[in-house]
mmCIF file of C-alpha atoms in Angstrom:
data_model
loop_
_atom_site.group_PDB
_atom_site.id
_atom_site.type_symbol
_atom_site.label_atom_id
_atom_site.label_comp_id
_atom_site.label_asym_id
_atom_site.label_seq_id
_atom_site.Cartn_x
_atom_site.Cartn_y
_atom_site.Cartn_z
ATOM 1 C CA MET A 1 18.424 -19.967 17.900
ATOM 2 C CA HIS A 2 18.080 -16.087 17.627
ATOM 3 C CA THR A 3 14.919 -15.410 19.754
ATOM 4 C CA ASP A 4 15.256 -11.839 19.353
ATOM 5 C CA VAL A 5 14.621 -12.082 15.464
ATOM 6 C CA PRO A 6 10.732 -12.535 15.326
ATOM 7 C CA ILE A 7 10.564 -13.107 11.591
ATOM 8 C CA ILE A 8 12.606 -13.223 8.505
ATOM 9 C CA ARG A 9 11.185 -11.238 5.415
ATOM 10 C CA CYS A 10 12.456 -12.451 2.032
ATOM 11 C CA MET A 11 11.979 -11.176 -1.535
ATOM 12 C CA GLY A 12 12.350 -13.762 -4.367
ATOM 13 C CA LEU A 13 13.459 -13.194 -7.694
ATOM 14 C CA ASN A 14 15.163 -10.065 -6.906
ATOM 15 C CA TYR A 15 18.483 -10.882 -8.600
ATOM 16 C CA LYS A 16 18.047 -10.652 -12.253
ATOM 17 C CA ASP A 17 20.732 -13.183 -13.105
ATOM 18 C CA HIS A 18 19.387 -15.884 -10.685
ATOM 19 C CA ALA A 19 15.968 -15.449 -12.200
ATOM 20 C CA ARG A 20 17.243 -15.934 -15.725
ATOM 21 C CA GLU A 21 19.642 -19.034 -14.561
ATOM 22 C CA ALA A 22 16.080 -20.716 -13.099
ATOM 23 C CA ASN A 23 14.308 -19.715 -16.450
ATOM 24 C CA MET A 24 11.813 -17.467 -14.553
ATOM 25 C CA ASP A 25 10.413 -14.416 -15.811
ATOM 26 C CA ILE A 26 11.589 -11.266 -13.592
ATOM 27 C CA PRO A 27 8.313 -10.355 -11.812
ATOM 28 C CA LYS A 28 6.581 -6.957 -12.253
ATOM 29 C CA ASP A 29 5.830 -6.806 -8.478
ATOM 30 C CA PRO A 30 7.904 -7.931 -5.539
ATOM 31 C CA VAL A 31 7.794 -11.595 -4.838
ATOM 32 C CA LEU A 32 7.532 -11.653 -0.904
ATOM 33 C CA PHE A 33 7.684 -14.574 1.540
ATOM 34 C CA ILE A 34 8.643 -15.165 5.176
ATOM 35 C CA LYS A 35 10.787 -17.584 6.929
ATOM 36 C CA PRO A 36 10.856 -18.648 10.556
ATOM 37 C CA ARG A 37 13.587 -17.479 12.983
ATOM 38 C CA THR A 38 14.459 -21.244 13.089
ATOM 39 C CA ALA A 39 15.695 -20.700 9.646
ATOM 40 C CA ILE A 40 18.707 -18.780 10.953
ATOM 41 C CA ASN A 41 21.939 -20.864 11.321
ATOM 42 C CA GLY A 42 25.305 -19.561 12.829
ATOM 43 C CA PRO A 43 28.236 -18.598 10.838
ATOM 44 C CA TRP A 44 30.370 -20.777 8.892
ATOM 45 C CA PRO A 45 31.258 -23.584 9.524
ATOM 46 C CA ALA A 46 27.793 -24.175 11.060
ATOM 47 C CA LYS A 47 25.811 -26.849 9.880
ATOM 48 C CA ILE A 48 22.862 -26.269 7.660
ATOM 49 C CA ASN A 49 19.802 -28.149 8.758
ATOM 50 C CA VAL A 50 17.586 -29.448 5.815
ATOM 51 C CA PRO A 51 14.767 -31.320 6.773
ATOM 52 C CA LYS A 52 14.607 -34.776 5.696
ATOM 53 C CA PHE A 53 11.552 -34.574 3.599
ATOM 54 C CA VAL A 54 13.503 -32.427 1.360
ATOM 55 C CA GLN A 55 16.883 -33.955 1.101
ATOM 56 C CA ASP A 56 16.097 -35.162 -2.238
ATOM 57 C CA GLY A 57 19.159 -33.201 -4.096
ATOM 58 C CA SER A 58 16.920 -30.170 -5.086
ATOM 59 C CA SER A 59 18.300 -27.862 -2.665
ATOM 60 C CA ASP A 60 19.178 -24.538 -4.105
ATOM 61 C CA TYR A 61 21.768 -22.256 -2.214
ATOM 62 C CA GLU A 62 21.665 -18.696 -2.788
ATOM 63 C CA ALA A 63 24.369 -15.928 -1.333
ATOM 64 C CA GLU A 64 22.080 -13.077 -0.321
ATOM 65 C CA LEU A 65 22.413 -9.559 0.835
ATOM 66 C CA THR A 66 20.735 -9.253 4.164
ATOM 67 C CA PHE A 67 19.440 -6.243 5.727
ATOM 68 C CA ILE A 68 19.062 -5.676 9.536
ATOM 69 C CA ILE A 69 16.227 -3.647 10.510
ATOM 70 C CA SER A 70 16.443 -1.438 13.555
ATOM 71 C CA LYS A 71 12.932 -0.402 14.140
ATOM 72 C CA ASP A 72 9.246 -0.768 13.198
ATOM 73 C CA GLY A 73 7.818 0.718 10.342
ATOM 74 C CA ARG A 74 5.080 0.715 7.784
ATOM 75 C CA ASP A 75 4.266 2.441 4.495
ATOM 76 C CA ILE A 76 7.756 3.962 4.800
ATOM 77 C CA LYS A 77 8.792 6.655 2.076
ATOM 78 C CA LYS A 78 11.389 5.372 -0.335
ATOM 79 C CA GLU A 79 13.711 8.147 0.801
ATOM 80 C CA ASP A 80 13.399 7.198 4.361
ATOM 81 C CA ALA A 81 13.848 3.566 4.177
ATOM 82 C CA LEU A 82 17.608 3.333 5.132
ATOM 83 C CA ASP A 83 16.651 4.957 8.256
ATOM 84 C CA TYR A 84 15.377 1.769 9.340
ATOM 85 C CA VAL A 85 18.300 -0.189 8.521
ATOM 86 C CA LEU A 86 20.708 -1.228 11.307
ATOM 87 C CA GLY A 87 23.266 -2.848 9.024
ATOM 88 C CA TYR A 88 24.068 -5.358 6.660
ATOM 89 C CA THR A 89 25.462 -9.037 6.497
ATOM 90 C CA CYS A 90 25.560 -12.057 3.991
ATOM 91 C CA GLY A 91 23.176 -14.845 4.150
ATOM 92 C CA ASN A 92 22.796 -18.250 2.404
ATOM 93 C CA ASP A 93 19.332 -18.858 1.420
ATOM 94 C CA VAL A 94 18.546 -22.490 1.105
ATOM 95 C CA SER A 95 15.455 -23.460 -0.907
ATOM 96 C CA ALA A 96 13.888 -26.844 -1.668
ATOM 97 C CA ARG A 97 13.033 -26.283 -5.032
ATOM 98 C CA ILE A 98 10.814 -29.355 -5.709
ATOM 99 C CA GLN A 99 8.651 -28.522 -2.808
ATOM 100 C CA GLN A 100 8.711 -24.745 -3.428
ATOM 101 C CA PHE A 101 7.168 -25.186 -6.761
ATOM 102 C CA LYS A 102 4.859 -27.899 -5.762
ATOM 103 C CA ASN A 103 3.220 -26.227 -3.117
ATOM 104 C CA SER A 104 4.142 -22.566 -3.351
ATOM 105 C CA GLN A 105 1.703 -19.910 -2.219
ATOM 106 C CA VAL A 106 4.133 -17.431 -1.209
ATOM 107 C CA SER A 107 2.470 -14.423 0.675
ATOM 108 C CA GLU A 108 -0.774 -14.488 -1.265
ATOM 109 C CA SER A 109 -3.556 -15.808 1.064
ATOM 110 C CA LYS A 110 -3.132 -15.377 4.780
ATOM 111 C CA PRO A 111 -5.866 -15.404 7.344
ATOM 112 C CA GLN A 112 -7.436 -12.266 8.524
ATOM 113 C CA TYR A 113 -9.002 -13.445 11.654
ATOM 114 C CA MET A 114 -8.647 -16.366 14.140
ATOM 115 C CA LEU A 115 -11.302 -18.338 15.949
ATOM 116 C CA ARG A 116 -9.843 -19.143 19.537
ATOM 117 C CA LYS A 117 -10.181 -22.730 20.434
ATOM 118 C CA ALA A 118 -12.156 -21.646 23.754
ATOM 119 C CA ASP A 119 -14.867 -19.727 21.628
ATOM 120 C CA GLN A 120 -15.543 -22.555 19.222
ATOM 121 C CA ASP A 121 -18.602 -24.655 20.101
ATOM 122 C CA HIS A 122 -16.651 -28.115 19.674
ATOM 123 C CA SER A 123 -18.993 -29.641 17.281
ATOM 124 C CA GLY A 124 -16.121 -29.832 15.037
ATOM 125 C CA ALA A 125 -17.662 -27.895 12.092
ATOM 126 C CA PHE A 126 -16.287 -24.833 10.698
ATOM 127 C CA GLN A 127 -17.893 -22.895 7.985
ATOM 128 C CA LYS A 128 -15.700 -21.009 5.545
ATOM 129 C CA VAL A 129 -16.916 -18.415 3.202
ATOM 130 C CA THR A 130 -14.747 -16.955 0.034
ATOM 131 C CA SER A 131 -15.887 -13.745 -1.462
ATOM 132 C CA LEU A 132 -14.731 -11.946 -4.399
ATOM 133 C CA ASN A 133 -15.804 -8.028 -4.508
ATOM 134 C CA GLY A 134 -18.632 -8.781 -2.065
ATOM 135 C CA LEU A 135 -20.015 -11.778 -3.966
ATOM 136 C CA VAL A 136 -19.687 -15.197 -2.257
ATOM 137 C CA GLN A 137 -17.599 -17.596 -4.325
ATOM 138 C CA VAL A 138 -17.436 -20.479 -1.811
ATOM 139 C CA CYS A 139 -19.353 -21.105 1.212
ATOM 140 C CA ASP A 140 -18.625 -24.877 2.740
ATOM 141 C CA THR A 141 -17.826 -26.493 5.879
ATOM 142 C CA ASN A 142 -14.703 -28.563 6.878
ATOM 143 C CA ARG A 143 -17.190 -31.734 6.626
ATOM 144 C CA SER A 144 -16.159 -31.813 2.878
ATOM 145 C CA ILE A 145 -12.407 -32.440 3.641
#
């Protein structure tokens, strides 16, 4: 495993031909998602480890151009972007399409905060609140699960 790679950031549907082949619209905004570093395999002829629960014949294999980023950055100007690229390589992005479309959230909703286990009162009850533009939409506990 490549322990020096903290995270793999990906952009979906960025190849127009592949989007058309999959009968999908080309998105107006980038479709971003992440993969864990355990998704990295060695070079050919290394075996691709596909989890058993997705060995259903729906795996899709895509040759990808991979950028290796050399330094941290945020809100980088377009004209400065290549200053953050160390180099390039080829990648093989393997996706389990049935599972992907059944459960896809991509990067839309991720937590802002974490309650440490040590700070929890151990009653087992957690309250969750969802708001939209400051108005509470959902207020519930995990007791309804």
